[in-house]
Amino acid sequence: MMGVLPTPRRVLQDERRMRHALEIARQTPPGDVPVGAVIYAPDGQILATATNRRETDRDPTAHAEIIALRCAARRFTDGWRLTDCTLVVTLEPCSMCAGALVGARVGRLVFGAFEPRTGACGSVFDVVRDPAVLHRAEVTGGVLEEDCAKLMTDFFSGQR
């Protein structure tokens, strides 16, 4: 499927927003994989920010995206629906997170680093654009990819 080329203004906005997500990711508690997520309302207002907290909270669902979706849904005026909102996250979402953003009807996903093992937004699966889902999100991947990937490689090299 052929996509629409992003405007220079949108590219700059995505990069600015990803820099913010990177700042959030750097606040991830020690021991958790450094991922940062930010959800923007259609007017650009920040609805939620979150980091991964699986280890800290001892919760397998405590991914940055899930935590941010929960918080944003409480703040946004359309109940649980995050229609026309944008989720910016430093790492390609897994299948759980991709399913959650589809369920929340997020309008747009912007992610940084691709996740070749578990990525569910184009790398391994493509949950968010599967023809069988009721809601498909617009996806832009690879925004500030090197910076986002470096966070991951630095974290995992310190684990070995």
CSV table of C-alpha atoms in Angstrom, one decimal:
chain,number,residue,atom,x,y,z
A,1,MET,CA,0.0,0.0,0.0
A,2,MET,CA,1.4,3.4,-1.1
A,3,GLY,CA,1.5,6.0,1.7
A,4,VAL,CA,1.4,9.7,1.6
A,5,LEU,CA,4.8,11.4,1.8
A,6,PRO,CA,5.2,13.4,5.0
A,7,THR,CA,5.5,17.1,4.8
A,8,PRO,CA,8.7,18.7,6.0
A,9,ARG,CA,6.7,20.3,8.8
A,10,ARG,CA,5.4,16.9,9.9
A,11,VAL,CA,8.9,15.4,9.8
A,12,LEU,CA,10.2,18.2,12.1
A,13,GLN,CA,7.2,17.7,14.4
A,14,ASP,CA,7.8,14.0,14.6
A,15,GLU,CA,11.5,14.5,15.4
A,16,ARG,CA,10.7,17.1,18.1
A,17,ARG,CA,8.1,14.7,19.6
A,18,MET,CA,10.5,11.8,19.5
A,19,ARG,CA,13.2,13.8,21.3
A,20,HIS,CA,10.7,14.3,24.1
A,21,ALA,CA,9.9,10.5,24.1
A,22,LEU,CA,13.7,9.9,24.3
A,23,GLU,CA,13.8,12.2,27.4
A,24,ILE,CA,11.0,10.3,29.0
A,25,ALA,CA,12.8,6.9,28.1
A,26,ARG,CA,15.9,8.1,29.9
A,27,GLN,CA,13.7,8.3,33.1
A,28,THR,CA,13.0,4.6,33.0
A,29,PRO,CA,13.6,3.0,36.4
A,30,PRO,CA,16.8,1.0,36.7
A,31,GLY,CA,16.4,-2.6,35.5
A,32,ASP,CA,13.6,-1.8,33.1
A,33,VAL,CA,14.1,-1.7,29.3
A,34,PRO,CA,14.3,2.1,28.5
A,35,VAL,CA,11.3,2.9,26.4
A,36,GLY,CA,9.5,6.2,26.5
A,37,ALA,CA,5.9,6.9,25.2
A,38,VAL,CA,4.1,10.2,24.8
A,39,ILE,CA,0.5,10.6,23.7
A,40,TYR,CA,-0.6,13.8,22.0
A,41,ALA,CA,-4.2,15.0,21.6
A,42,PRO,CA,-5.3,16.2,18.2
A,43,ASP,CA,-4.5,19.8,19.2
A,44,GLY,CA,-1.0,18.8,20.2
A,45,GLN,CA,-1.6,18.8,24.0
A,46,ILE,CA,0.3,16.1,25.8
A,47,LEU,CA,-2.2,13.7,27.4
A,48,ALA,CA,0.3,11.2,28.9
A,49,THR,CA,3.9,10.2,29.2
A,50,ALA,CA,5.2,6.9,30.5
A,51,THR,CA,8.2,4.6,30.7
A,52,ASN,CA,8.4,0.8,30.8
A,53,ARG,CA,7.9,-0.4,34.4
A,54,ARG,CA,7.6,-4.2,34.1
A,55,GLU,CA,10.4,-5.0,36.5
A,56,THR,CA,9.7,-2.2,38.8
A,57,ASP,CA,5.9,-2.9,39.1
A,58,ARG,CA,6.3,-6.7,38.6
A,59,ASP,CA,3.6,-6.4,36.0
A,60,PRO,CA,3.9,-8.0,32.6
A,61,THR,CA,1.6,-5.4,31.1
A,62,ALA,CA,3.5,-2.4,32.4
A,63,HIS,CA,4.9,-1.4,29.0
A,64,ALA,CA,5.3,2.3,28.4
A,65,GLU,CA,2.6,2.3,25.7
A,66,ILE,CA,0.0,0.6,27.9
A,67,ILE,CA,0.6,2.9,30.8
A,68,ALA,CA,0.4,5.9,28.6
A,69,LEU,CA,-2.8,4.7,26.9
A,70,ARG,CA,-4.5,4.2,30.3
A,71,CYS,CA,-3.5,7.6,31.5
A,72,ALA,CA,-4.5,9.3,28.2
A,73,ALA,CA,-7.9,7.6,28.1
A,74,ARG,CA,-8.7,9.1,31.6
A,75,ARG,CA,-7.8,12.6,30.4
A,76,PHE,CA,-9.2,12.6,26.8
A,77,THR,CA,-12.8,13.7,26.4
A,78,ASP,CA,-14.0,10.7,24.4
A,79,GLY,CA,-13.9,8.1,27.1
A,80,TRP,CA,-11.5,5.2,26.2
A,81,ARG,CA,-11.3,6.2,22.5
A,82,LEU,CA,-8.2,8.1,21.6
A,83,THR,CA,-9.4,9.0,18.1
A,84,ASP,CA,-7.1,11.3,16.2
A,85,CYS,CA,-4.5,11.1,19.0
A,86,THR,CA,-0.8,10.4,18.2
A,87,LEU,CA,1.3,7.9,20.2
A,88,VAL,CA,5.0,8.5,19.9
A,89,VAL,CA,7.2,5.8,21.3
A,90,THR,CA,11.0,5.1,21.1
A,91,LEU,CA,10.6,1.4,20.2
A,92,GLU,CA,8.3,-0.4,17.8
A,93,PRO,CA,5.3,-1.7,19.8
A,94,CYS,CA,4.9,-5.4,20.6
A,95,SER,CA,1.7,-7.3,19.7
A,96,MET,CA,0.1,-6.5,23.1
A,97,CYS,CA,0.8,-2.8,22.8
A,98,ALA,CA,-0.2,-2.7,19.1
A,99,GLY,CA,-3.4,-4.4,19.9
A,100,ALA,CA,-4.1,-2.0,22.7
A,101,LEU,CA,-3.5,1.1,20.5
A,102,VAL,CA,-5.8,-0.4,17.8
A,103,GLY,CA,-8.4,-1.0,20.6
A,104,ALA,CA,-8.1,2.5,21.8
A,105,ARG,CA,-8.5,3.8,18.2
A,106,VAL,CA,-5.2,5.8,18.2
A,107,GLY,CA,-5.1,7.7,14.9
A,108,ARG,CA,-1.4,7.8,14.4
A,109,LEU,CA,1.7,5.9,15.7
A,110,VAL,CA,5.2,7.3,15.4
A,111,PHE,CA,8.0,5.0,16.6
A,112,GLY,CA,11.8,5.2,16.7
A,113,ALA,CA,13.7,2.0,16.6
A,114,PHE,CA,12.5,-1.1,14.8
A,115,GLU,CA,12.2,-4.3,17.0
A,116,PRO,CA,13.2,-7.2,14.7
A,117,ARG,CA,12.2,-9.9,17.3
A,118,THR,CA,8.8,-8.8,18.6
A,119,GLY,CA,7.8,-5.7,16.6
A,120,ALA,CA,4.1,-5.8,15.7
A,121,CYS,CA,3.9,-2.6,13.6
A,122,GLY,CA,5.7,-3.9,10.5
A,123,SER,CA,8.8,-5.9,11.6
A,124,VAL,CA,7.4,-9.3,12.6
A,125,PHE,CA,3.7,-8.6,12.5
A,126,ASP,CA,1.7,-5.7,11.3
A,127,VAL,CA,-1.2,-5.6,13.8
A,128,VAL,CA,-2.0,-1.9,13.4
A,129,ARG,CA,-2.5,-2.1,9.6
A,130,ASP,CA,-3.9,-5.6,9.3
A,131,PRO,CA,-7.0,-5.6,7.0
A,132,ALA,CA,-8.9,-7.7,9.6
A,133,VAL,CA,-8.8,-5.1,12.3
A,134,LEU,CA,-11.6,-2.7,12.7
A,135,HIS,CA,-9.4,0.4,13.2
A,136,ARG,CA,-6.1,1.0,11.3
A,137,ALA,CA,-3.6,3.5,12.6
A,138,GLU,CA,-1.3,5.6,10.4
A,139,VAL,CA,2.3,4.5,11.1
A,140,THR,CA,5.6,6.3,10.8
A,141,GLY,CA,8.6,4.2,11.9
A,142,GLY,CA,12.3,4.9,12.1
A,143,VAL,CA,12.0,8.5,13.5
A,144,LEU,CA,15.4,9.3,15.1
A,145,GLU,CA,16.0,5.5,14.8
A,146,GLU,CA,19.8,5.7,15.6
A,147,ASP,CA,19.2,7.6,18.8
A,148,CYS,CA,16.4,5.3,19.9
A,149,ALA,CA,18.3,2.1,19.0
A,150,LYS,CA,21.4,3.4,20.9
A,151,LEU,CA,19.3,3.5,24.1
A,152,MET,CA,18.5,-0.2,23.6
A,153,THR,CA,22.0,-1.3,22.8
A,154,ASP,CA,23.5,0.7,25.7
A,155,PHE,CA,21.0,-0.9,28.1
A,156,PHE,CA,21.5,-4.4,26.9
A,157,SER,CA,25.3,-4.2,26.7
A,158,GLY,CA,25.2,-3.2,30.4
A,159,GLN,CA,23.1,-6.3,31.2
A,160,ARG,CA,25.8,-8.7,29.8
